PDB file of C-alpha atoms in Angstrom:
ATOM      1  CA  LEU A   1      15.079 -51.102   7.912  1.00  0.00           C
ATOM      2  CA  ASP A   2      11.537 -51.974   7.015  1.00  0.00           C
ATOM      3  CA  HIS A   3       8.843 -49.328   7.553  1.00  0.00           C
ATOM      4  CA  VAL A   4       7.444 -50.779  10.803  1.00  0.00           C
ATOM      5  CA  SER A   5      10.843 -51.210  12.489  1.00  0.00           C
ATOM      6  CA  PHE A   6      12.030 -47.768  11.426  1.00  0.00           C
ATOM      7  CA  SER A   7       8.815 -46.141  12.673  1.00  0.00           C
ATOM      8  CA  ASN A   8       9.260 -47.801  16.067  1.00  0.00           C
ATOM      9  CA  CYS A   9      12.800 -46.458  16.512  1.00  0.00           C
ATOM     10  CA  PRO A  10      12.982 -43.632  19.082  1.00  0.00           C
ATOM     11  CA  SER A  11      14.009 -40.201  17.851  1.00  0.00           C
ATOM     12  CA  GLY A  12      17.313 -39.619  19.638  1.00  0.00           C
ATOM     13  CA  THR A  13      21.062 -39.616  19.356  1.00  0.00           C
ATOM     14  CA  ILE A  14      22.987 -42.852  18.919  1.00  0.00           C
ATOM     15  CA  ASP A  15      25.053 -42.191  22.065  1.00  0.00           C
ATOM     16  CA  VAL A  16      21.954 -41.847  24.270  1.00  0.00           C
ATOM     17  CA  GLU A  17      19.740 -44.488  22.669  1.00  0.00           C
ATOM     18  CA  ILE A  18      22.432 -47.152  22.099  1.00  0.00           C
ATOM     19  CA  MET A  19      25.900 -46.488  23.503  1.00  0.00           C
ATOM     20  CA  GLU A  20      24.749 -45.526  27.021  1.00  0.00           C
ATOM     21  CA  LYS A  21      22.655 -48.697  27.232  1.00  0.00           C
ATOM     22  CA  THR A  22      25.000 -51.355  25.868  1.00  0.00           C
ATOM     23  CA  ASP A  23      27.718 -53.379  27.608  1.00  0.00           C
ATOM     24  CA  ARG A  24      29.105 -54.501  24.238  1.00  0.00           C
ATOM     25  CA  GLY A  25      30.647 -51.201  23.126  1.00  0.00           C
ATOM     26  CA  ALA A  26      34.036 -49.566  23.633  1.00  0.00           C
ATOM     27  CA  VAL A  27      35.431 -46.059  23.265  1.00  0.00           C
ATOM     28  CA  VAL A  28      38.942 -45.371  21.992  1.00  0.00           C
ATOM     29  CA  ALA A  29      40.551 -41.930  22.113  1.00  0.00           C
ATOM     30  CA  ALA A  30      41.500 -40.676  18.649  1.00  0.00           C
ATOM     31  CA  ASP A  31      42.255 -37.416  16.882  1.00  0.00           C
ATOM     32  CA  ILE A  32      40.505 -37.791  13.531  1.00  0.00           C
ATOM     33  CA  GLY A  33      39.266 -34.244  12.975  1.00  0.00           C
ATOM     34  CA  TRP A  34      35.671 -35.381  13.346  1.00  0.00           C
ATOM     35  CA  SER A  35      32.660 -33.193  12.617  1.00  0.00           C
ATOM     36  CA  ASP A  36      29.114 -34.495  12.497  1.00  0.00           C
ATOM     37  CA  VAL A  37      28.297 -31.646  10.048  1.00  0.00           C
ATOM     38  CA  GLY A  38      25.134 -30.976  11.997  1.00  0.00           C
ATOM     39  CA  SER A  39      24.416 -27.454  10.784  1.00  0.00           C
ATOM     40  CA  TRP A  40      24.781 -25.185   7.760  1.00  0.00           C
ATOM     41  CA  SER A  41      27.672 -23.392   9.470  1.00  0.00           C
ATOM     42  CA  ALA A  42      29.414 -26.766   9.832  1.00  0.00           C
ATOM     43  CA  LEU A  43      29.112 -27.201   6.065  1.00  0.00           C
ATOM     44  CA  TRP A  44      30.840 -23.834   5.678  1.00  0.00           C
ATOM     45  CA  ASP A  45      33.646 -25.118   7.954  1.00  0.00           C
ATOM     46  CA  VAL A  46      34.378 -28.233   5.874  1.00  0.00           C
ATOM     47  CA  ASP A  47      33.731 -27.040   2.311  1.00  0.00           C
ATOM     48  CA  HIS A  48      36.010 -25.288  -0.206  1.00  0.00           C
ATOM     49  CA  LYS A  49      36.043 -21.503   0.116  1.00  0.00           C
ATOM     50  CA  ASP A  50      36.783 -18.800  -2.434  1.00  0.00           C
ATOM     51  CA  ASN A  51      39.120 -15.823  -1.966  1.00  0.00           C
ATOM     52  CA  PHE A  52      36.481 -14.073   0.169  1.00  0.00           C
ATOM     53  CA  HIS A  53      35.991 -17.108   2.431  1.00  0.00           C
ATOM     54  CA  ASN A  54      32.598 -17.838   0.892  1.00  0.00           C
ATOM     55  CA  VAL A  55      31.265 -21.291   0.097  1.00  0.00           C
ATOM     56  CA  VAL A  56      29.284 -20.879  -3.131  1.00  0.00           C
ATOM     57  CA  ILE A  57      27.201 -23.712  -4.603  1.00  0.00           C
ATOM     58  CA  GLY A  58      24.816 -23.452  -7.551  1.00  0.00           C
ATOM     59  CA  ASP A  59      23.796 -20.401  -9.568  1.00  0.00           C
ATOM     60  CA  VAL A  60      25.014 -17.673  -7.202  1.00  0.00           C
ATOM     61  CA  VAL A  61      26.192 -14.088  -7.878  1.00  0.00           C
ATOM     62  CA  THR A  62      27.852 -12.092  -5.077  1.00  0.00           C
ATOM     63  CA  VAL A  63      28.977  -8.485  -4.600  1.00  0.00           C
ATOM     64  CA  ASP A  64      30.939  -7.556  -1.454  1.00  0.00           C
ATOM     65  CA  VAL A  65      30.039 -10.769   0.374  1.00  0.00           C
ATOM     66  CA  ALA A  66      32.470 -12.463   2.747  1.00  0.00           C
ATOM     67  CA  GLY A  67      32.587 -15.400   5.142  1.00  0.00           C
ATOM     68  CA  SER A  68      29.211 -16.717   4.011  1.00  0.00           C
ATOM     69  CA  TYR A  69      27.571 -19.949   2.869  1.00  0.00           C
ATOM     70  CA  LEU A  70      25.506 -19.398  -0.289  1.00  0.00           C
ATOM     71  CA  ARG A  71      23.706 -22.284  -1.956  1.00  0.00           C
ATOM     72  CA  SER A  72      20.984 -22.429  -4.573  1.00  0.00           C
ATOM     73  CA  ASP A  73      19.310 -25.658  -5.646  1.00  0.00           C
ATOM     74  CA  GLY A  74      16.761 -23.717  -7.674  1.00  0.00           C
ATOM     75  CA  PRO A  75      16.636 -20.101  -8.886  1.00  0.00           C
ATOM     76  CA  MET A  76      19.579 -17.773  -9.301  1.00  0.00           C
ATOM     77  CA  LEU A  77      20.694 -16.359  -5.934  1.00  0.00           C
ATOM     78  CA  ALA A  78      22.123 -12.803  -5.751  1.00  0.00           C
ATOM     79  CA  ALA A  79      23.653 -11.370  -2.550  1.00  0.00           C
ATOM     80  CA  ILE A  80      25.094  -7.912  -1.881  1.00  0.00           C
ATOM     81  CA  GLY A  81      27.029  -6.513   1.085  1.00  0.00           C
ATOM     82  CA  LEU A  82      26.763  -9.447   3.513  1.00  0.00           C
ATOM     83  CA  ASP A  83      29.148 -10.959   6.048  1.00  0.00           C
ATOM     84  CA  ASP A  84      28.880 -14.277   7.909  1.00  0.00           C
ATOM     85  CA  ILE A  85      25.455 -15.129   6.507  1.00  0.00           C
ATOM     86  CA  VAL A  86      23.923 -18.439   5.414  1.00  0.00           C
ATOM     87  CA  ILE A  87      21.478 -18.340   2.491  1.00  0.00           C
ATOM     88  CA  VAL A  88      20.047 -21.578   1.106  1.00  0.00           C
ATOM     89  CA  THR A  89      17.392 -21.612  -1.616  1.00  0.00           C
ATOM     90  CA  THR A  90      15.489 -24.693  -2.736  1.00  0.00           C
ATOM     91  CA  GLU A  91      12.460 -25.122  -4.961  1.00  0.00           C
ATOM     92  CA  ASP A  92      10.005 -24.594  -2.104  1.00  0.00           C
ATOM     93  CA  ALA A  93      11.776 -22.539   0.576  1.00  0.00           C
ATOM     94  CA  VAL A  94      14.512 -19.996   1.329  1.00  0.00           C
ATOM     95  CA  LEU A  95      16.612 -19.912   4.505  1.00  0.00           C
ATOM     96  CA  VAL A  96      18.459 -16.752   5.576  1.00  0.00           C
ATOM     97  CA  ALA A  97      20.324 -16.885   8.893  1.00  0.00           C
ATOM     98  CA  ALA A  98      23.320 -15.527  10.750  1.00  0.00           C
ATOM     99  CA  LYS A  99      26.042 -18.142  10.430  1.00  0.00           C
ATOM    100  CA  GLU A 100      26.445 -18.545  14.200  1.00  0.00           C
ATOM    101  CA  ARG A 101      22.697 -19.265  14.640  1.00  0.00           C
ATOM    102  CA  THR A 102      22.025 -21.885  11.971  1.00  0.00           C
ATOM    103  CA  GLU A 103      21.497 -24.662  14.529  1.00  0.00           C
ATOM    104  CA  GLU A 104      18.288 -22.849  15.454  1.00  0.00           C
ATOM    105  CA  VAL A 105      16.746 -23.989  12.169  1.00  0.00           C
ATOM    106  CA  LYS A 106      15.198 -26.808  14.207  1.00  0.00           C
ATOM    107  CA  THR A 107      12.931 -24.233  15.850  1.00  0.00           C
ATOM    108  CA  ILE A 108      11.645 -23.289  12.406  1.00  0.00           C
ATOM    109  CA  VAL A 109      10.963 -26.956  11.622  1.00  0.00           C
ATOM    110  CA  GLU A 110       9.116 -27.339  14.938  1.00  0.00           C
ATOM    111  CA  ARG A 111       7.001 -24.306  14.039  1.00  0.00           C
ATOM    112  CA  PHE A 112       6.209 -25.829  10.635  1.00  0.00           C
ATOM    113  CA  GLN A 113       5.012 -28.985  12.378  1.00  0.00           C
ATOM    114  CA  THR A 114       2.972 -27.061  14.953  1.00  0.00           C
ATOM    115  CA  GLU A 115       1.261 -25.096  12.184  1.00  0.00           C
ATOM    116  CA  ASP A 116       0.877 -28.283  10.074  1.00  0.00           C
ATOM    117  CA  ARG A 117       2.774 -26.751   7.175  1.00  0.00           C
ATOM    118  CA  PRO A 118       3.744 -29.301   4.482  1.00  0.00           C
ATOM    119  CA  GLU A 119       7.360 -28.036   4.520  1.00  0.00           C
ATOM    120  CA  GLY A 120       7.697 -29.673   7.951  1.00  0.00           C
ATOM    121  CA  TYR A 121       7.246 -33.225   6.726  1.00  0.00           C
ATOM    122  CA  THR A 122       7.705 -33.435   2.974  1.00  0.00           C
ATOM    123  CA  HIS A 123       9.814 -32.136   0.084  1.00  0.00           C
ATOM    124  CA  MET A 124       8.781 -30.912  -3.340  1.00  0.00           C
ATOM    125  CA  ARG A 125      10.202 -34.149  -4.747  1.00  0.00           C
ATOM    126  CA  VAL A 126       8.718 -37.229  -3.097  1.00  0.00           C
ATOM    127  CA  TYR A 127      10.419 -40.596  -3.614  1.00  0.00           C
ATOM    128  CA  ARG A 128       8.463 -43.818  -4.009  1.00  0.00           C
ATOM    129  CA  PRO A 129       9.617 -47.436  -4.592  1.00  0.00           C
ATOM    130  CA  TRP A 130       8.821 -47.027  -8.296  1.00  0.00           C
ATOM    131  CA  GLY A 131      10.509 -43.617  -8.775  1.00  0.00           C
ATOM    132  CA  TRP A 132       9.434 -40.123  -7.697  1.00  0.00           C
ATOM    133  CA  TYR A 133       6.974 -37.299  -8.243  1.00  0.00           C
ATOM    134  CA  GLN A 134       7.343 -33.552  -7.856  1.00  0.00           C
ATOM    135  CA  GLY A 135       4.721 -30.870  -7.388  1.00  0.00           C
ATOM    136  CA  LEU A 136       4.787 -28.160 -10.066  1.00  0.00           C
ATOM    137  CA  ASP A 137       1.670 -26.107  -9.431  1.00  0.00           C
ATOM    138  CA  ALA A 138      -1.601 -26.233  -7.503  1.00  0.00           C
ATOM    139  CA  GLY A 139      -4.758 -24.185  -7.115  1.00  0.00           C
ATOM    140  CA  GLN A 140      -8.455 -24.474  -6.417  1.00  0.00           C
ATOM    141  CA  GLY A 141      -9.568 -27.818  -7.840  1.00  0.00           C
ATOM    142  CA  PHE A 142      -6.329 -28.708  -9.649  1.00  0.00           C
ATOM    143  CA  GLN A 143      -2.785 -29.914  -9.099  1.00  0.00           C
ATOM    144  CA  VAL A 144       0.103 -30.489 -11.522  1.00  0.00           C
ATOM    145  CA  LYS A 145       2.901 -32.985 -10.936  1.00  0.00           C
ATOM    146  CA  ARG A 146       5.938 -34.296 -12.743  1.00  0.00           C
ATOM    147  CA  ILE A 147       6.219 -38.092 -12.483  1.00  0.00           C
ATOM    148  CA  ASN A 148       9.362 -40.162 -13.083  1.00  0.00           C
ATOM    149  CA  VAL A 149       8.995 -43.971 -13.224  1.00  0.00           C
ATOM    150  CA  ASN A 150      12.107 -46.167 -13.117  1.00  0.00           C
ATOM    151  CA  PRO A 151      12.729 -48.612 -15.994  1.00  0.00           C
ATOM    152  CA  GLY A 152      10.706 -51.792 -15.477  1.00  0.00           C
ATOM    153  CA  ALA A 153       8.778 -50.343 -12.522  1.00  0.00           C
ATOM    154  CA  ARG A 154       5.042 -49.786 -12.228  1.00  0.00           C
ATOM    155  CA  LEU A 155       2.655 -48.051  -9.890  1.00  0.00           C
ATOM    156  CA  SER A 156      -0.083 -49.926  -8.074  1.00  0.00           C
ATOM    157  CA  LEU A 157      -3.375 -50.823  -9.728  1.00  0.00           C
ATOM    158  CA  GLN A 158      -5.561 -48.206  -8.030  1.00  0.00           C
ATOM    159  CA  PHE A 159      -8.459 -45.800  -8.221  1.00  0.00           C
ATOM    160  CA  HIS A 160      -9.369 -42.415  -6.723  1.00  0.00           C
ATOM    161  CA  ASN A 161     -12.705 -41.440  -5.220  1.00  0.00           C
ATOM    162  CA  TYR A 162     -12.397 -37.687  -5.699  1.00  0.00           C
ATOM    163  CA  ARG A 163     -10.042 -36.844  -8.540  1.00  0.00           C
ATOM    164  CA  ALA A 164      -9.538 -37.404 -12.242  1.00  0.00           C
ATOM    165  CA  GLU A 165      -6.106 -37.406 -13.890  1.00  0.00           C
ATOM    166  CA  HIS A 166      -4.662 -36.385 -17.234  1.00  0.00           C
ATOM    167  CA  TRP A 167      -1.308 -37.957 -18.190  1.00  0.00           C
ATOM    168  CA  ILE A 168       0.977 -36.430 -20.835  1.00  0.00           C
ATOM    169  CA  VAL A 169       4.110 -38.426 -21.690  1.00  0.00           C
ATOM    170  CA  VAL A 170       7.227 -36.283 -22.051  1.00  0.00           C
ATOM    171  CA  SER A 171       9.759 -39.052 -22.679  1.00  0.00           C
ATOM    172  CA  GLY A 172       9.952 -42.831 -22.384  1.00  0.00           C
ATOM    173  CA  LYS A 173       7.479 -45.648 -23.018  1.00  0.00           C
ATOM    174  CA  ALA A 174       4.394 -46.019 -20.865  1.00  0.00           C
ATOM    175  CA  ARG A 175       1.933 -48.876 -20.570  1.00  0.00           C
ATOM    176  CA  VAL A 176      -1.393 -47.693 -19.234  1.00  0.00           C
ATOM    177  CA  THR A 177      -4.195 -49.698 -17.702  1.00  0.00           C
ATOM    178  CA  CYS A 178      -7.474 -47.771 -17.647  1.00  0.00           C
ATOM    179  CA  GLY A 179     -10.519 -49.851 -16.758  1.00  0.00           C
ATOM    180  CA  ASN A 180     -10.465 -52.921 -19.013  1.00  0.00           C
ATOM    181  CA  ASN A 181      -8.187 -51.269 -21.591  1.00  0.00           C
ATOM    182  CA  ILE A 182      -4.399 -51.662 -21.756  1.00  0.00           C
ATOM    183  CA  PHE A 183      -2.450 -49.515 -24.217  1.00  0.00           C
ATOM    184  CA  ASP A 184       0.984 -47.943 -24.742  1.00  0.00           C
ATOM    185  CA  LEU A 185       1.952 -44.278 -24.966  1.00  0.00           C
ATOM    186  CA  THR A 186       5.140 -42.532 -26.055  1.00  0.00           C
ATOM    187  CA  ALA A 187       6.357 -38.906 -26.091  1.00  0.00           C
ATOM    188  CA  ASN A 188       3.690 -36.265 -26.886  1.00  0.00           C
ATOM    189  CA  GLN A 189       0.819 -38.707 -26.346  1.00  0.00           C
ATOM    190  CA  SER A 190      -1.702 -38.436 -23.519  1.00  0.00           C
ATOM    191  CA  THR A 191      -4.664 -40.091 -21.823  1.00  0.00           C
ATOM    192  CA  TYR A 192      -7.446 -39.352 -19.336  1.00  0.00           C
ATOM    193  CA  ILE A 193      -8.258 -41.306 -16.156  1.00  0.00           C
ATOM    194  CA  PRO A 194     -11.830 -40.623 -14.954  1.00  0.00           C
ATOM    195  CA  VAL A 195     -12.804 -40.397 -11.291  1.00  0.00           C
ATOM    196  CA  GLY A 196     -13.281 -43.863  -9.794  1.00  0.00           C
ATOM    197  CA  GLU A 197     -11.690 -45.726 -12.729  1.00  0.00           C
ATOM    198  CA  LYS A 198      -9.100 -48.370 -11.879  1.00  0.00           C
ATOM    199  CA  HIS A 199      -5.763 -47.612 -13.516  1.00  0.00           C
ATOM    200  CA  ARG A 200      -2.044 -48.364 -13.525  1.00  0.00           C
ATOM    201  CA  LEU A 201       1.069 -46.753 -14.998  1.00  0.00           C
ATOM    202  CA  GLU A 202       4.093 -48.850 -16.029  1.00  0.00           C
ATOM    203  CA  ASN A 203       7.477 -48.063 -17.591  1.00  0.00           C
ATOM    204  CA  ILE A 204       8.102 -50.663 -20.311  1.00  0.00           C
ATOM    205  CA  GLY A 205      11.248 -48.978 -21.642  1.00  0.00           C
ATOM    206  CA  ASP A 206      14.952 -49.033 -20.783  1.00  0.00           C
ATOM    207  CA  GLU A 207      15.016 -45.343 -19.826  1.00  0.00           C
ATOM    208  CA  PRO A 208      13.140 -43.407 -17.133  1.00  0.00           C
ATOM    209  CA  LEU A 209       9.542 -42.588 -18.002  1.00  0.00           C
ATOM    210  CA  ASN A 210       8.737 -38.895 -17.562  1.00  0.00           C
ATOM    211  CA  LEU A 211       5.247 -37.505 -17.701  1.00  0.00           C
ATOM    212  CA  ILE A 212       3.143 -34.579 -16.544  1.00  0.00           C
ATOM    213  CA  GLU A 213       0.069 -35.387 -14.481  1.00  0.00           C
ATOM    214  CA  VAL A 214      -2.774 -32.887 -14.145  1.00  0.00           C
ATOM    215  CA  GLN A 215      -5.193 -33.747 -11.341  1.00  0.00           C
ATOM    216  CA  SER A 216      -8.651 -32.204 -11.061  1.00  0.00           C
ATOM    217  CA  GLY A 217     -11.320 -32.700  -8.440  1.00  0.00           C
ATOM    218  CA  ASP A 218     -12.813 -31.677  -5.118  1.00  0.00           C
ATOM    219  CA  TYR A 219     -10.050 -33.314  -3.065  1.00  0.00           C
ATOM    220  CA  LEU A 220      -6.440 -33.874  -4.166  1.00  0.00           C
ATOM    221  CA  GLY A 221      -4.767 -35.366  -1.081  1.00  0.00           C
ATOM    222  CA  GLU A 222      -2.336 -38.253  -1.415  1.00  0.00           C
ATOM    223  CA  ASP A 223      -4.533 -40.388   0.859  1.00  0.00           C
ATOM    224  CA  ASP A 224      -7.174 -40.589  -1.894  1.00  0.00           C
ATOM    225  CA  ILE A 225      -5.644 -43.805  -3.225  1.00  0.00           C
ATOM    226  CA  VAL A 226      -7.358 -47.191  -3.089  1.00  0.00           C
ATOM    227  CA  ARG A 227      -4.821 -49.846  -4.086  1.00  0.00           C
ATOM    228  CA  LEU A 228      -6.139 -53.032  -5.685  1.00  0.00           C
ATOM    229  CA  ASP A 229      -2.759 -54.640  -6.462  1.00  0.00           C
ATOM    230  CA  ASP A 230       0.722 -53.437  -5.570  1.00  0.00           C
ATOM    231  CA  ASP A 231       4.185 -54.849  -6.323  1.00  0.00           C
ATOM    232  CA  PHE A 232       5.503 -53.314  -3.096  1.00  0.00           C
ATOM    233  CA  LYS A 233       2.798 -54.760  -0.787  1.00  0.00           C
ATOM    234  CA  ARG A 234       1.480 -51.347   0.237  1.00  0.00           C
ATOM    235  CA  THR A 235      -2.101 -51.005   1.450  1.00  0.00           C
TER     236      THR A 235
END
């Protein structure tokens, strides 16, 4: 769905929002072993278990752990002397919960949203039509990101009112527009984008373009983008 249509969709279950309101649907009894996998404990139910009835995914080390779901998408996870526990580690958060209470994670998400914590509405890796970016570090007056641009894709022609940017190419071939200058960069080359200068980043290679972006300035929010031209018709 396009952005406007998707945003206008109510937040609810398909049975309430659609099936209870249509006269064009039918229900047929069937035994298909269905699970909507709506919680971490449900993932434990359906996934492969080891000899101790643990589901282990990622870099995980266990000692005397049984009946648990242990997953690491980031650092090494070590667990000792646990039963019927769910532990999930990602790059920006760690969840520890009793297996029978994992559906209550929604209350944590609601608390994030109430407290306006970024974990409630975004991930470390943010996908865009041209690729993705991922936050690496941030502090007073600076922010560091990893940027991945798909082959043949380019970001909008834009400028920022409050921040400058340093781009260091890690791999791939970049074409950079900075003011009236257009030039190419490859691995181990870099450039500087001053505050208020119009600029654009483009991947002119056949492989993903990877670079490190260091932002500096008084304000580093994502809404400090003024787009002058955009392939994806964003404003």
